Amino acid sequence: MSIQAKSLARHVPKASLADEIAQALRRQTVSFHALPLSFGGSLRGSALKGAYQEILGTQWRGDLTVGAPYVDSFFFPKGSIAHAEARAASVFGADATLFLTAGTTLANQIAVESLASNGTRVLIDKATHQSIHFSLDRLRARVDYIESRLLCLDSERTSFALIDVLSKVEAAEKEGDPYRLLILNGQSYDGVIYNISTILRALSEFAPSLRNIIVDEAWGSWSYLDHELRQSTAIYAARLPDLAGRYNIIATQSAHKSLSALRQGSLIHAVGDGGLGALVRAARYKHHTTSPNFAILASLDLACAQAETEGVRLVERAIRLASELRDRIAHDPLLDAYFVNETPSVEGLFQIDPSKISLNVSALTISPAEIRDVLYREFDIYINRTTVTSLLLNFHIGINEDDLDRLSEALRAIQKRYQTLPDRKRYATGFVIPYPPGVPLMVPGDEIRPSTLRRLHALQASGINLFTMDPSEPLPR
Ligand SMILES: Cc1ncc(COP(=O)(O)O)c(C=O)c1O
């Protein structure tokens, strides 16, 4: 071992739960309980063994069916799981953090069950995940919705207006039937990050009876590792001197979406009065599978260890790489058919996630869905979300410089292949004049170039008045 490798080995962060699970796996215990698949037992001589190994590897790593007292109890932890959850709580600043191996779909059900019951009056951002809507429906809570407004047609980003929330809670207080629970979506997949402390501060004034808040931060674990973004999060808000002690706050997070956790690894954080942690624990006991997945639990422990020790650096890199792509799009002539949809933030209420780029591809002769397909089939690049004009690129902590280069190369190749052909040039049929200053961006007969379109989209995003001779004529896209 080199000196450098030795010194690195000394600094491997502690993950006591992951250690305990690794030790239990090393024993290769024969189970007379369940899980015939453990260590390939049921596959000895099977024609399917190779197919299993292709996916699970030869060591059958991670799957274990041993319970307390040989590994810590998931529901009543006293040892390694208790330590791991306590460390996670300290990384995120929560009073209590619970691990889950069934996704934030379940975490949301547990959060709702902890703070609502039959007849509870609940105000909820309509743009929250289905798991919250279904839970409230099942509990027969009395639900009112906060509607979202479209911020940008291309990225399809939406947000609610704070005034809509405040007028609803104020009216409910006046009726003498105040909301008892507010449920927010802290961060959208498209990249709208609400500032939770701004919202809670305003609510303290307009909704004196409101105490219970759930914030779905499914996409947001990583933002606790960035100095600026952390200040928008639910648990940060809960700790502010003027808000501390005022609310019971539960935040749910899909650690698997933004940290190095296996799929379905999720976290529930709670900050509030003394009983809140016990309420969440009881709800988890009722709803969680009694067969928690040990590989997922170990990955949650390791993901929190990584967040604590390496997270800041990884998040910095993700944001830097996203910004590097913006630069390439702005300056590389081989990428000049693309542009980034800039959605203006509303100061104090929300900002746009710097790691999520909405890339407008409308100047190409191929649709976003078709580009997604070319990226996957030809370049081994996967993106998930497309709109009518754009693709969403999420720079998470697993993306590195090579991945950025691969994406850039793919986008260059796609531009070359699908750029608007000379005989498909488009020309303006009327005036398009931003006011102020009243100087035409296009006059009739002008060629509509990608660069002109870029300016047009930026102007639209800035909210400036755009004059057209014939208002029934749609603006060029
Ligand atoms: C906002 C939001 N909440 C909850 C979930 C569900 O999370 P999970 O996939 O971990 O069950 C999702 C999934 O995409 C989501 O976007």
GROMACS .gro file of C-alpha atoms and ligand atoms in nm:
model
  493
    1MET     CA    1   0.000   0.000   0.000
    2SER     CA    2   0.140   0.342  -0.094
    3ILE     CA    3   0.183   0.611   0.172
    4GLN     CA    4  -0.100   0.806   0.015
    5ALA     CA    5  -0.332   0.502   0.011
    6LYS     CA    6  -0.245   0.433   0.377
    7SER     CA    7  -0.328   0.785   0.483
    8LEU     CA    8  -0.652   0.774   0.285
    9ALA     CA    9  -0.743   0.445   0.452
   10ARG     CA   10  -0.700   0.607   0.792
   11HIS     CA   11  -0.951   0.872   0.693
   12VAL     CA   12  -1.233   0.648   0.577
   13PRO     CA   13  -1.533   0.800   0.753
   14LYS     CA   14  -1.703   0.588   1.020
   15ALA     CA   15  -2.026   0.420   0.919
   16SER     CA   16  -2.107   0.185   1.205
   17LEU     CA   17  -2.427   0.047   1.058
   18ALA     CA   18  -2.259  -0.028   0.726
   19ASP     CA   19  -1.974  -0.195   0.922
   20GLU     CA   20  -2.215  -0.412   1.116
   21ILE     CA   21  -2.393  -0.522   0.799
   22ALA     CA   22  -2.060  -0.592   0.626
   23GLN     CA   23  -1.951  -0.806   0.922
   24ALA     CA   24  -2.277  -1.001   0.919
   25LEU     CA   25  -2.238  -1.063   0.543
   26ARG     CA   26  -1.883  -1.187   0.590
   27ARG     CA   27  -2.013  -1.472   0.808
   28GLN     CA   28  -2.208  -1.624   0.516
   29THR     CA   29  -2.464  -1.749   0.767
   30VAL     CA   30  -2.699  -2.028   0.659
   31SER     CA   31  -3.050  -1.898   0.727
   32PHE     CA   32  -3.314  -2.135   0.861
   33HIS     CA   33  -3.547  -1.836   0.869
   34ALA     CA   34  -3.608  -1.698   0.517
   35LEU     CA   35  -3.448  -1.543   0.209
   36PRO     CA   36  -3.353  -1.860   0.017
   37LEU     CA   37  -3.159  -1.637  -0.222
   38SER     CA   38  -2.904  -1.537   0.042
   39PHE     CA   39  -2.554  -1.635  -0.074
   40GLY     CA   40  -2.715  -1.801  -0.377
   41GLY     CA   41  -2.854  -2.091  -0.171
   42SER     CA   42  -3.163  -2.154  -0.384
   43LEU     CA   43  -2.965  -2.116  -0.707
   44ARG     CA   44  -2.717  -2.397  -0.660
   45GLY     CA   45  -2.733  -2.588  -0.990
   46SER     CA   46  -2.989  -2.344  -1.134
   47ALA     CA   47  -2.977  -2.240  -1.499
   48LEU     CA   48  -3.072  -1.893  -1.378
   49LYS     CA   49  -2.771  -1.846  -1.150
   50GLY     CA   50  -2.576  -1.652  -1.416
   51ALA     CA   51  -2.867  -1.418  -1.480
   52TYR     CA   52  -2.891  -1.341  -1.107
   53GLN     CA   53  -2.517  -1.289  -1.079
   54GLU     CA   54  -2.520  -1.050  -1.372
   55ILE     CA   55  -2.728  -0.819  -1.155
   56LEU     CA   56  -2.632  -0.905  -0.800
   57GLY     CA   57  -2.265  -0.997  -0.847
   58THR     CA   58  -2.101  -1.316  -0.726
   59GLN     CA   59  -2.090  -1.223  -0.361
   60TRP     CA   60  -2.467  -1.174  -0.316
   61ARG     CA   61  -2.367  -0.858  -0.143
   62GLY     CA   62  -2.607  -0.666   0.069
   63ASP     CA   63  -2.899  -0.902   0.105
   64LEU     CA   64  -2.936  -1.030   0.453
   65THR     CA   65  -3.220  -1.161   0.663
   66VAL     CA   66  -3.056  -1.168   1.006
   67GLY     CA   67  -3.240  -0.966   1.274
   68ALA     CA   68  -3.182  -0.844   1.629
   69PRO     CA   69  -2.987  -0.916   1.845
   70TYR     CA   70  -2.723  -1.000   1.578
   71VAL     CA   71  -2.774  -0.672   1.395
   72ASP     CA   72  -2.951  -0.371   1.542
   73SER     CA   73  -3.333  -0.365   1.540
   74PHE     CA   74  -3.477  -0.143   1.266
   75PHE     CA   75  -3.788  -0.039   1.458
   76PHE     CA   76  -3.637  -0.025   1.810
   77PRO     CA   77  -3.274   0.063   1.744
   78LYS     CA   78  -3.024   0.083   2.027
   79GLY     CA   79  -2.694   0.019   1.851
   80SER     CA   80  -2.561   0.078   1.503
   81ILE     CA   81  -2.892   0.194   1.350
   82ALA     CA   82  -2.949   0.437   1.637
   83HIS     CA   83  -2.597   0.574   1.587
   84ALA     CA   84  -2.637   0.602   1.211
   85GLU     CA   85  -2.971   0.783   1.241
   86ALA     CA   86  -2.828   1.017   1.506
   87ARG     CA   87  -2.534   1.102   1.281
   88ALA     CA   88  -2.775   1.168   0.992
   89ALA     CA   89  -2.974   1.401   1.220
   90SER     CA   90  -2.659   1.595   1.300
   91VAL     CA   91  -2.559   1.621   0.930
   92PHE     CA   92  -2.897   1.775   0.846
   93GLY     CA   93  -2.950   1.961   1.174
   94ALA     CA   94  -3.266   1.769   1.273
   95ASP     CA   95  -3.382   1.668   1.622
   96ALA     CA   96  -3.443   1.317   1.487
   97THR     CA   97  -3.381   1.142   1.156
   98LEU     CA   98  -3.527   0.808   1.054
   99PHE     CA   99  -3.408   0.579   0.776
  100LEU     CA  100  -3.653   0.422   0.532
  101THR     CA  101  -3.603   0.158   0.266
  102ALA     CA  102  -3.921   0.222   0.066
  103GLY     CA  103  -3.871   0.566  -0.087
  104THR     CA  104  -4.015   0.907  -0.017
  105THR     CA  105  -4.347   0.775  -0.142
  106LEU     CA  106  -4.366   0.598   0.194
  107ALA     CA  107  -4.187   0.877   0.383
  108ASN     CA  108  -4.463   1.116   0.278
  109GLN     CA  109  -4.734   0.877   0.393
  110ILE     CA  110  -4.559   0.849   0.730
  111ALA     CA  111  -4.521   1.227   0.758
  112VAL     CA  112  -4.889   1.284   0.679
  113GLU     CA  113  -5.003   1.012   0.919
  114SER     CA  114  -4.789   1.174   1.192
  115LEU     CA  115  -4.956   1.514   1.164
  116ALA     CA  116  -5.307   1.462   1.021
  117SER     CA  117  -5.609   1.248   1.087
  118ASN     CA  118  -5.974   1.228   0.986
  119GLY     CA  119  -6.108   1.582   0.950
  120THR     CA  120  -5.780   1.772   0.994
  121ARG     CA  121  -5.792   2.091   0.789
  122VAL     CA  122  -5.490   2.089   0.558
  123LEU     CA  123  -5.354   2.342   0.310
  124ILE     CA  124  -5.142   2.182   0.044
  125ASP     CA  125  -4.941   2.293  -0.257
  126LYS     CA  126  -5.124   2.117  -0.540
  127ALA     CA  127  -4.788   2.051  -0.708
  128THR     CA  128  -4.683   1.804  -0.436
  129HIS     CA  129  -4.626   1.436  -0.511
  130GLN     CA  130  -4.915   1.192  -0.546
  131SER     CA  131  -4.814   1.009  -0.226
  132ILE     CA  132  -4.925   1.311  -0.023
  133HIS     CA  133  -5.256   1.350  -0.207
  134PHE     CA  134  -5.338   0.980  -0.165
  135SER     CA  135  -5.250   0.980   0.207
  136LEU     CA  136  -5.470   1.281   0.280
  137ASP     CA  137  -5.751   1.125   0.081
  138ARG     CA  138  -5.722   0.797   0.272
  139LEU     CA  139  -5.723   0.979   0.606
  140ARG     CA  140  -6.026   1.188   0.500
  141ALA     CA  141  -5.850   1.511   0.582
  142ARG     CA  142  -6.022   1.834   0.475
  143VAL     CA  143  -5.796   1.963   0.203
  144ASP     CA  144  -5.761   2.300   0.028
  145TYR     CA  145  -5.511   2.359  -0.248
  146ILE     CA  146  -5.255   2.624  -0.333
  147GLU     CA  147  -5.250   2.658  -0.711
  148SER     CA  148  -4.926   2.707  -0.900
  149ARG     CA  149  -4.862   2.956  -1.177
  150LEU     CA  150  -4.654   2.890  -1.486
  151LEU     CA  151  -4.321   3.075  -1.467
  152CYS     CA  152  -4.175   2.974  -1.800
  153LEU     CA  153  -4.345   2.800  -2.089
  154ASP     CA  154  -4.028   2.631  -2.216
  155SER     CA  155  -3.903   2.479  -1.891
  156GLU     CA  156  -4.260   2.441  -1.757
  157ARG     CA  157  -4.134   2.561  -1.419
  158THR     CA  158  -4.413   2.667  -1.188
  159SER     CA  159  -4.442   2.826  -0.846
  160PHE     CA  160  -4.716   2.951  -0.619
  161ALA     CA  161  -4.745   3.313  -0.513
  162LEU     CA  162  -4.696   3.377  -0.141
  163ILE     CA  163  -4.997   3.608  -0.139
  164ASP     CA  164  -5.221   3.315  -0.240
  165VAL     CA  165  -5.102   3.116   0.060
  166LEU     CA  166  -5.135   3.405   0.302
  167SER     CA  167  -5.484   3.503   0.190
  168LYS     CA  168  -5.605   3.145   0.233
  169VAL     CA  169  -5.460   3.100   0.582
  170GLU     CA  170  -5.582   3.441   0.693
  171ALA     CA  171  -5.936   3.368   0.569
  172ALA     CA  172  -5.936   3.032   0.749
  173GLU     CA  173  -5.827   3.198   1.074
  174LYS     CA  174  -6.106   3.456   1.037
  175GLU     CA  175  -6.363   3.180   0.978
  176GLY     CA  176  -6.253   3.028   1.311
  177ASP     CA  177  -6.154   2.706   1.131
  178PRO     CA  178  -5.780   2.747   1.081
  179TYR     CA  179  -5.549   2.514   0.891
  180ARG     CA  180  -5.373   2.268   1.121
  181LEU     CA  181  -5.122   2.141   0.867
  182LEU     CA  182  -4.945   2.297   0.569
  183ILE     CA  183  -4.773   2.075   0.312
  184LEU     CA  184  -4.517   2.222   0.074
  185ASN     CA  185  -4.298   2.091  -0.201
  186GLY     CA  186  -3.958   2.235  -0.104
  187GLN     CA  187  -3.791   2.174  -0.438
  188SER     CA  188  -3.941   2.079  -0.770
  189TYR     CA  189  -3.779   1.837  -1.011
  190ASP     CA  190  -3.764   2.122  -1.260
  191GLY     CA  191  -3.550   2.325  -1.021
  192VAL     CA  192  -3.767   2.568  -0.827
  193ILE     CA  193  -3.627   2.589  -0.471
  194TYR     CA  194  -3.856   2.766  -0.225
  195ASN     CA  195  -3.711   2.959   0.063
  196ILE     CA  196  -3.894   2.787   0.348
  197SER     CA  197  -3.793   3.043   0.611
  198THR     CA  198  -3.953   3.327   0.411
  199ILE     CA  199  -4.279   3.130   0.393
  200LEU     CA  200  -4.275   3.031   0.761
  201ARG     CA  201  -4.199   3.384   0.875
  202ALA     CA  202  -4.493   3.522   0.679
  203LEU     CA  203  -4.717   3.244   0.813
  204SER     CA  204  -4.625   3.324   1.174
  205GLU     CA  205  -4.799   3.655   1.122
  206PHE     CA  206  -5.098   3.548   0.911
  207ALA     CA  207  -5.170   3.202   1.058
  208PRO     CA  208  -5.111   3.212   1.435
  209SER     CA  209  -5.288   2.874   1.480
  210LEU     CA  210  -5.076   2.687   1.226
  211ARG     CA  211  -4.813   2.473   1.395
  212ASN     CA  212  -4.753   2.170   1.174
  213ILE     CA  213  -4.556   2.177   0.851
  214ILE     CA  214  -4.447   1.901   0.613
  215VAL     CA  215  -4.191   1.986   0.346
  216ASP     CA  216  -4.132   1.732   0.071
  217GLU     CA  217  -3.761   1.768  -0.003
  218ALA     CA  218  -3.742   1.456  -0.217
  219TRP     CA  219  -3.489   1.630  -0.444
  220GLY     CA  220  -3.321   1.829  -0.172
  221SER     CA  221  -3.078   1.626   0.047
  222TRP     CA  222  -2.781   1.762  -0.147
  223SER     CA  223  -2.877   2.125  -0.097
  224TYR     CA  224  -2.796   2.096   0.276
  225LEU     CA  225  -2.433   2.067   0.167
  226ASP     CA  226  -2.420   2.403  -0.009
  227HIS     CA  227  -2.375   2.709   0.208
  228GLU     CA  228  -2.625   2.924   0.018
  229LEU     CA  229  -2.888   2.665  -0.076
  230ARG     CA  230  -2.894   2.526   0.276
  231GLN     CA  231  -3.051   2.854   0.384
  232SER     CA  232  -3.362   2.771   0.182
  233THR     CA  233  -3.420   2.433   0.346
  234ALA     CA  234  -3.686   2.326   0.593
  235ILE     CA  235  -3.456   2.221   0.876
  236TYR     CA  236  -3.247   2.538   0.846
  237ALA     CA  237  -3.570   2.740   0.878
  238ALA     CA  238  -3.675   2.535   1.181
  239ARG     CA  239  -3.351   2.636   1.359
  240LEU     CA  240  -3.369   3.011   1.297
  241PRO     CA  241  -3.389   3.197   1.629
  242ASP     CA  242  -3.719   3.368   1.542
  243LEU     CA  243  -3.882   3.044   1.420
  244ALA     CA  244  -3.729   2.788   1.659
  245GLY     CA  245  -3.994   2.622   1.874
  246ARG     CA  246  -4.282   2.770   1.674
  247TYR     CA  247  -4.343   2.483   1.430
  248ASN     CA  248  -4.337   2.105   1.419
  249ILE     CA  249  -4.156   2.043   1.093
  250ILE     CA  250  -4.111   1.715   0.909
  251ALA     CA  251  -3.895   1.706   0.598
  252THR     CA  252  -3.887   1.399   0.372
  253GLN     CA  253  -3.597   1.328   0.138
  254SER     CA  254  -3.517   1.070  -0.128
  255ALA     CA  255  -3.149   1.037  -0.036
  256HIS     CA  256  -3.122   0.815  -0.344
  257LYS     CA  257  -3.206   1.105  -0.573
  258SER     CA  258  -2.918   1.330  -0.472
  259LEU     CA  259  -2.676   1.141  -0.242
  260SER     CA  260  -2.488   0.811  -0.284
  261ALA     CA  261  -2.773   0.595  -0.154
  262LEU     CA  262  -2.939   0.299  -0.320
  263ARG     CA  263  -3.279   0.345  -0.480
  264GLN     CA  264  -3.560   0.370  -0.224
  265GLY     CA  265  -3.319   0.493   0.046
  266SER     CA  266  -3.504   0.783   0.208
  267LEU     CA  267  -3.474   1.002   0.516
  268ILE     CA  268  -3.736   1.163   0.739
  269HIS     CA  269  -3.617   1.454   0.951
  270ALA     CA  270  -3.816   1.603   1.237
  271VAL     CA  271  -3.772   1.922   1.436
  272GLY     CA  272  -4.034   2.027   1.688
  273ASP     CA  273  -4.180   1.966   2.027
  274GLY     CA  274  -4.061   1.668   2.228
  275GLY     CA  275  -4.328   1.426   2.104
  276LEU     CA  276  -4.275   1.472   1.731
  277GLY     CA  277  -3.996   1.215   1.692
  278ALA     CA  278  -4.209   0.955   1.873
  279LEU     CA  279  -4.509   1.031   1.647
  280VAL     CA  280  -4.301   0.979   1.334
  281ARG     CA  281  -4.145   0.662   1.476
  282ALA     CA  282  -4.493   0.523   1.552
  283ALA     CA  283  -4.617   0.606   1.202
  284ARG     CA  284  -4.310   0.439   1.050
  285TYR     CA  285  -4.378   0.133   1.265
  286LYS     CA  286  -4.731   0.113   1.123
  287HIS     CA  287  -4.644   0.162   0.757
  288HIS     CA  288  -4.291   0.044   0.686
  289THR     CA  289  -4.220  -0.305   0.558
  290THR     CA  290  -4.106  -0.536   0.836
  291SER     CA  291  -3.834  -0.659   0.599
  292PRO     CA  292  -3.618  -0.347   0.560
  293ASN     CA  293  -3.350  -0.391   0.298
  294PHE     CA  294  -3.005  -0.407   0.459
  295ALA     CA  295  -2.820  -0.298   0.146
  296ILE     CA  296  -3.033   0.016   0.134
  297LEU     CA  297  -2.982   0.081   0.507
  298ALA     CA  298  -2.605   0.044   0.471
  299SER     CA  299  -2.610   0.278   0.171
  300LEU     CA  300  -2.799   0.541   0.373
  301ASP     CA  301  -2.538   0.521   0.646
  302LEU     CA  302  -2.254   0.550   0.394
  303ALA     CA  303  -2.430   0.830   0.205
  304CYS     CA  304  -2.456   1.033   0.527
  305ALA     CA  305  -2.090   0.960   0.606
  306GLN     CA  306  -2.000   1.082   0.259
  307ALA     CA  307  -2.225   1.388   0.289
  308GLU     CA  308  -2.050   1.477   0.616
  309THR     CA  309  -1.696   1.440   0.489
  310GLU     CA  310  -1.697   1.486   0.111
  311GLY     CA  311  -2.039   1.636   0.042
  312VAL     CA  312  -1.938   2.001   0.018
  313ARG     CA  313  -1.671   1.924  -0.241
  314LEU     CA  314  -1.903   1.701  -0.446
  315VAL     CA  315  -2.180   1.958  -0.449
  316GLU     CA  316  -1.936   2.232  -0.549
  317ARG     CA  317  -1.825   2.016  -0.840
  318ALA     CA  318  -2.184   1.947  -0.953
  319ILE     CA  319  -2.266   2.319  -0.956
  320ARG     CA  320  -1.937   2.403  -1.128
  321LEU     CA  321  -2.000   2.144  -1.402
  322ALA     CA  322  -2.352   2.276  -1.462
  323SER     CA  323  -2.208   2.623  -1.496
  324GLU     CA  324  -1.940   2.490  -1.732
  325LEU     CA  325  -2.213   2.351  -1.959
  326ARG     CA  326  -2.382   2.693  -1.959
  327ASP     CA  327  -2.051   2.847  -2.070
  328ARG     CA  328  -2.007   2.595  -2.350
  329ILE     CA  329  -2.363   2.654  -2.471
  330ALA     CA  330  -2.302   3.029  -2.469
  331HIS     CA  331  -1.965   3.028  -2.646
  332ASP     CA  332  -1.914   2.712  -2.851
  333PRO     CA  333  -2.032   2.770  -3.212
  334LEU     CA  334  -2.092   2.396  -3.245
  335LEU     CA  335  -2.352   2.429  -2.969
  336ASP     CA  336  -2.510   2.754  -3.083
  337ALA     CA  337  -2.843   2.597  -3.174
  338TYR     CA  338  -2.910   2.540  -2.802
  339PHE     CA  339  -2.985   2.787  -2.528
  340VAL     CA  340  -3.060   2.768  -2.159
  341ASN     CA  341  -3.409   2.870  -2.047
  342GLU     CA  342  -3.349   3.130  -1.779
  343THR     CA  343  -3.638   3.150  -1.533
  344PRO     CA  344  -3.627   3.462  -1.318
  345SER     CA  345  -3.637   3.401  -0.941
  346VAL     CA  346  -3.872   3.585  -0.710
  347GLU     CA  347  -3.642   3.747  -0.455
  348GLY     CA  348  -3.684   3.581  -0.118
  349LEU     CA  349  -3.957   3.333  -0.222
  350PHE     CA  350  -3.774   3.097  -0.456
  351GLN     CA  351  -3.461   3.060  -0.661
  352ILE     CA  352  -3.373   2.838  -0.954
  353ASP     CA  353  -3.155   2.541  -0.872
  354PRO     CA  354  -2.811   2.604  -1.027
  355SER     CA  355  -2.759   2.230  -1.081
  356LYS     CA  356  -3.065   2.185  -1.304
  357ILE     CA  357  -3.040   2.316  -1.659
  358SER     CA  358  -3.341   2.347  -1.882
  359LEU     CA  359  -3.194   2.328  -2.231
  360ASN     CA  360  -3.397   2.469  -2.518
  361VAL     CA  361  -3.360   2.263  -2.835
  362SER     CA  362  -3.640   2.422  -3.038
  363ALA     CA  363  -3.403   2.550  -3.307
  364LEU     CA  364  -3.329   2.192  -3.416
  365THR     CA  365  -3.537   1.990  -3.660
  366ILE     CA  366  -3.585   1.711  -3.403
  367SER     CA  367  -3.815   1.713  -3.101
  368PRO     CA  368  -3.690   1.696  -2.739
  369ALA     CA  369  -3.838   1.346  -2.702
  370GLU     CA  370  -3.648   1.232  -3.012
  371ILE     CA  371  -3.325   1.388  -2.880
  372ARG     CA  372  -3.377   1.203  -2.555
  373ASP     CA  373  -3.399   0.882  -2.758
  374VAL     CA  374  -3.085   0.957  -2.963
  375LEU     CA  375  -2.896   1.040  -2.641
  376TYR     CA  376  -2.996   0.709  -2.485
  377ARG     CA  377  -2.952   0.478  -2.782
  378GLU     CA  378  -2.643   0.628  -2.943
  379PHE     CA  379  -2.457   0.803  -2.665
  380ASP     CA  380  -2.557   0.608  -2.352
  381ILE     CA  381  -2.681   0.924  -2.188
  382TYR     CA  382  -3.010   0.921  -1.999
  383ILE     CA  383  -3.230   1.217  -1.933
  384ASN     CA  384  -3.574   1.191  -1.790
  385ARG     CA  385  -3.772   1.509  -1.839
  386THR     CA  386  -3.862   1.679  -2.164
  387THR     CA  387  -4.106   1.961  -2.242
  388VAL     CA  388  -4.239   2.076  -2.577
  389THR     CA  389  -3.916   2.267  -2.647
  390SER     CA  390  -3.660   2.161  -2.389
  391LEU     CA  391  -3.466   1.894  -2.198
  392LEU     CA  392  -3.390   1.895  -1.827
  393LEU     CA  393  -3.030   1.816  -1.730
  394ASN     CA  394  -2.974   1.742  -1.362
  395PHE     CA  395  -2.611   1.779  -1.251
  396HIS     CA  396  -2.609   1.559  -0.941
  397ILE     CA  397  -2.300   1.461  -0.741
  398GLY     CA  398  -2.238   1.152  -0.957
  399ILE     CA  399  -2.164   1.359  -1.268
  400ASN     CA  400  -1.796   1.424  -1.343
  401GLU     CA  401  -1.587   1.610  -1.603
  402ASP     CA  402  -1.586   1.311  -1.844
  403ASP     CA  403  -1.965   1.290  -1.827
  404LEU     CA  404  -1.989   1.660  -1.913
  405ASP     CA  405  -1.754   1.608  -2.208
  406ARG     CA  406  -1.959   1.312  -2.327
  407LEU     CA  407  -2.278   1.517  -2.308
  408SER     CA  408  -2.117   1.811  -2.490
  409GLU     CA  409  -1.991   1.583  -2.767
  410ALA     CA  410  -2.335   1.425  -2.804
  411LEU     CA  411  -2.504   1.765  -2.821
  412ARG     CA  412  -2.254   1.882  -3.085
  413ALA     CA  413  -2.318   1.571  -3.294
  414ILE     CA  414  -2.695   1.617  -3.263
  415GLN     CA  415  -2.672   1.984  -3.358
  416LYS     CA  416  -2.463   1.898  -3.666
  417ARG     CA  417  -2.714   1.637  -3.774
  418TYR     CA  418  -3.037   1.822  -3.697
  419GLN     CA  419  -2.959   2.191  -3.734
  420THR     CA  420  -3.220   2.384  -3.934
  421LEU     CA  421  -3.128   2.324  -4.298
  422PRO     CA  422  -3.069   2.621  -4.532
  423ASP     CA  423  -3.388   2.550  -4.729
  424ARG     CA  424  -3.580   2.541  -4.402
  425LYS     CA  425  -3.478   2.889  -4.300
  426ARG     CA  426  -3.759   3.082  -4.135
  427TYR     CA  427  -3.836   3.450  -4.180
  428ALA     CA  428  -4.023   3.693  -3.959
  429THR     CA  429  -4.367   3.789  -4.091
  430GLY     CA  430  -4.410   4.094  -3.866
  431PHE     CA  431  -4.237   4.328  -3.623
  432VAL     CA  432  -4.124   4.208  -3.281
  433ILE     CA  433  -4.031   4.510  -3.070
  434PRO     CA  434  -3.930   4.495  -2.703
  435TYR     CA  435  -4.053   4.802  -2.516
  436PRO     CA  436  -3.865   4.975  -2.364
  437PRO     CA  437  -3.654   5.071  -2.557
  438GLY     CA  438  -3.880   5.027  -2.864
  439VAL     CA  439  -3.602   4.912  -3.097
  440PRO     CA  440  -3.712   4.621  -3.324
  441LEU     CA  441  -3.567   4.279  -3.254
  442MET     CA  442  -3.711   4.158  -3.586
  443VAL     CA  443  -3.866   4.332  -3.883
  444PRO     CA  444  -4.071   4.158  -4.155
  445GLY     CA  445  -3.847   3.946  -4.373
  446ASP     CA  446  -3.567   3.905  -4.116
  447GLU     CA  447  -3.422   3.555  -4.098
  448ILE     CA  448  -3.512   3.400  -3.762
  449ARG     CA  449  -3.174   3.283  -3.638
  450PRO     CA  450  -3.113   3.078  -3.322
  451SER     CA  451  -2.932   3.378  -3.171
  452THR     CA  452  -3.238   3.602  -3.232
  453LEU     CA  453  -3.460   3.338  -3.077
  454ARG     CA  454  -3.228   3.322  -2.778
  455ARG     CA  455  -3.265   3.695  -2.726
  456LEU     CA  456  -3.640   3.671  -2.770
  457HIS     CA  457  -3.670   3.398  -2.506
  458ALA     CA  458  -3.448   3.591  -2.263
  459LEU     CA  459  -3.665   3.899  -2.312
  460GLN     CA  460  -3.983   3.698  -2.257
  461ALA     CA  461  -3.836   3.551  -1.937
  462SER     CA  462  -3.750   3.900  -1.812
  463GLY     CA  463  -4.118   3.994  -1.840
  464ILE     CA  464  -4.057   4.288  -2.079
  465ASN     CA  465  -4.344   4.408  -2.305
  466LEU     CA  466  -4.315   4.271  -2.657
  467PHE     CA  467  -4.496   4.460  -2.930
  468THR     CA  468  -4.614   4.271  -3.238
  469MET     CA  469  -4.810   4.423  -3.530
  470ASP     CA  470  -5.058   4.141  -3.529
  471PRO     CA  471  -5.127   4.015  -3.174
  472SER     CA  472  -5.304   3.706  -3.315
  473GLU     CA  473  -4.977   3.602  -3.481
  474PRO     CA  474  -4.780   3.381  -3.235
  475LEU     CA  475  -4.426   3.488  -3.156
  476PRO     CA  476  -4.169   3.277  -3.340
  477ARG     CA  477  -4.032   2.984  -3.136
  478LIG     C1  478  -4.144   1.573  -0.511
  478LIG     C2  479  -4.140   1.425  -0.496
  478LIG     N1  480  -4.181   1.368  -0.381
  478LIG     C3  481  -4.176   1.235  -0.362
  478LIG     C4  482  -4.131   1.150  -0.462
  478LIG     C5  483  -4.129   1.002  -0.438
  478LIG     O1  484  -4.000   0.965  -0.405
  478LIG     P1  485  -3.947   0.814  -0.415
  478LIG     O2  486  -3.919   0.787  -0.558
  478LIG     O3  487  -3.824   0.815  -0.329
  478LIG     O4  488  -4.054   0.724  -0.360
  478LIG     C6  489  -4.089   1.204  -0.584
  478LIG     C7  490  -4.042   1.115  -0.691
  478LIG     O5  491  -3.994   1.155  -0.793
  478LIG     C8  492  -4.092   1.344  -0.601
  478LIG     O6  493  -4.052   1.402  -0.716
   0.00000   0.00000   0.00000
